[in-house]
CSV table of C-alpha atoms in Angstrom, one decimal:
chain,number,residue,atom,x,y,z
A,1,LEU,CA,-43.4,-0.4,58.0
A,2,PRO,CA,-41.6,-2.3,55.2
A,3,GLY,CA,-43.3,-5.6,54.5
A,4,VAL,CA,-46.5,-4.8,56.4
A,5,ASP,CA,-49.8,-5.0,54.5
A,6,ASP,CA,-51.6,-1.8,55.6
A,7,GLY,CA,-53.7,-1.2,52.5
A,8,HIS,CA,-56.9,-2.2,54.2
A,9,GLU,CA,-56.7,0.5,56.9
A,10,ASP,CA,-59.3,3.2,56.8
A,11,VAL,CA,-57.9,6.7,56.4
A,12,SER,CA,-59.1,10.3,56.0
A,13,VAL,CA,-57.0,12.4,53.6
A,14,ARG,CA,-57.0,16.2,53.4
A,15,LEU,CA,-55.1,18.3,50.9
A,16,GLN,CA,-54.9,22.1,51.3
A,17,VAL,CA,-53.1,24.7,49.2
A,18,ASP,CA,-52.7,28.4,49.9
A,19,ILE,CA,-53.3,29.5,46.3
A,20,GLY,CA,-54.9,27.8,43.4
A,21,GLY,CA,-56.7,24.5,43.9
A,22,PHE,CA,-57.0,20.8,43.2
A,23,VAL,CA,-59.0,18.8,40.6
A,24,ASN,CA,-59.5,15.1,40.9
A,25,THR,CA,-60.3,13.3,37.6
A,26,GLU,CA,-61.3,10.0,39.2
A,27,GLU,CA,-63.0,9.5,42.5
A,28,ILE,CA,-63.8,5.8,42.3
A,29,GLY,CA,-64.0,4.3,45.7
A,30,LEU,CA,-63.4,7.6,47.5
A,31,ILE,CA,-66.0,9.1,49.9
A,32,VAL,CA,-65.4,12.8,49.1
A,33,ASP,CA,-66.1,14.8,52.2
A,34,ALA,CA,-64.5,18.2,51.6
A,35,HIS,CA,-64.2,20.3,48.6
A,36,ALA,CA,-65.4,23.6,47.1
A,37,PRO,CA,-66.1,24.0,43.4
A,38,TYR,CA,-63.2,22.8,41.4
A,39,PRO,CA,-60.4,23.8,41.5
A,40,ALA,CA,-60.8,23.5,45.2
A,41,PRO,CA,-58.2,24.9,47.7
A,42,THR,CA,-59.2,22.1,50.2
A,43,TYR,CA,-60.0,18.6,49.0
A,44,GLY,CA,-60.6,15.6,51.3
A,45,TRP,CA,-61.8,12.1,51.2
A,46,ARG,CA,-62.2,8.9,53.2
A,47,SER,CA,-61.0,5.5,51.9
A,48,THR,CA,-58.7,2.7,52.5
A,49,LEU,CA,-55.0,3.4,52.4
A,50,ALA,CA,-54.6,1.4,49.2
A,51,LEU,CA,-57.3,3.5,47.5
A,52,ALA,CA,-55.8,6.7,48.8
A,53,ARG,CA,-52.4,5.7,47.3
A,54,ASN,CA,-54.1,5.0,44.0
A,55,ALA,CA,-56.0,8.3,44.1
A,56,PHE,CA,-53.0,10.7,44.4
A,57,PRO,CA,-52.0,10.4,40.7
A,58,SER,CA,-55.5,11.5,39.6
A,59,VAL,CA,-55.3,14.7,41.7
A,60,SER,CA,-53.8,17.7,39.9
A,61,TYR,CA,-52.9,21.2,41.0
A,62,THR,CA,-54.3,24.1,39.1
A,63,PRO,CA,-52.6,27.5,39.6
A,64,PRO,CA,-54.9,30.5,40.3
A,65,SER,CA,-54.7,32.0,36.8
A,66,PRO,CA,-52.4,31.7,33.8
A,67,PRO,CA,-49.7,32.7,33.5
A,68,TYR,CA,-49.1,32.2,37.3
A,69,ASN,CA,-45.4,32.1,38.2
A,70,GLY,CA,-44.6,31.3,41.8
A,71,VAL,CA,-44.7,28.9,44.7
A,72,ALA,CA,-47.8,27.5,46.4
A,73,LEU,CA,-47.6,25.6,49.7
A,74,MET,CA,-49.5,22.3,49.8
A,75,ARG,CA,-50.3,20.6,53.1
A,76,VAL,CA,-51.1,16.8,53.1
A,77,GLU,CA,-52.7,15.3,56.2
A,78,ILE,CA,-53.6,11.6,56.5
A,79,VAL,CA,-55.4,10.3,59.6
A,80,LEU,CA,-55.5,6.6,60.4
A,81,ARG,CA,-59.1,6.3,61.5
A,82,ARG,CA,-58.6,3.3,63.8
A,83,THR,CA,-56.1,5.0,66.0
A,84,ASN,CA,-56.4,8.7,65.1
A,85,VAL,CA,-52.7,8.8,64.3
A,86,ILE,CA,-52.0,11.8,62.1
A,87,ALA,CA,-49.3,12.1,59.5
A,88,THR,CA,-48.7,15.5,57.9
A,89,CYS,CA,-46.4,16.9,55.2
A,90,ARG,CA,-45.9,20.2,53.5
A,91,VAL,CA,-44.8,20.5,49.9
A,92,ALA,CA,-43.8,23.5,47.9
A,93,LEU,CA,-45.4,23.5,44.4
A,94,VAL,CA,-43.2,25.5,42.1
A,95,THR,CA,-45.3,26.7,39.2
A,96,GLN,CA,-43.9,28.3,36.0
A,97,PRO,CA,-45.8,28.7,32.7
A,98,VAL,CA,-45.2,25.5,30.7
A,99,ASN,CA,-46.9,23.5,28.0
A,100,SER,CA,-48.5,20.9,30.3
A,101,PRO,CA,-50.2,21.3,33.7
A,102,PRO,CA,-48.4,20.3,36.9
A,103,ALA,CA,-49.3,16.9,38.4
A,104,ILE,CA,-48.8,15.2,41.8
A,105,PHE,CA,-46.8,12.0,41.8
A,106,VAL,CA,-46.5,9.6,44.7
A,107,ASN,CA,-43.9,6.9,45.3
A,108,ALA,CA,-45.8,4.1,47.1
């Protein structure tokens, strides 16, 4: 809700992608509880909501093999641990061979 300070809430975050994987370059403050070797198709952690918001920019998507050209479906799930309320979202990651790797950006 606008104006509500919710950054202290404990959450579980889970990212899944159907092809390729995720790499997190900075895991400070996160309790990583789900990932395979990087790049991982499933990546999850527990933290406060404020730390989760700060962690998203350090997570990057890696396509399966260059020059991959296509669409990957990413699923984001965030669970508010106090109430077990779940928020989910699906995002299409369009990948085309370019000079720099794709990144995930979040508007907080």
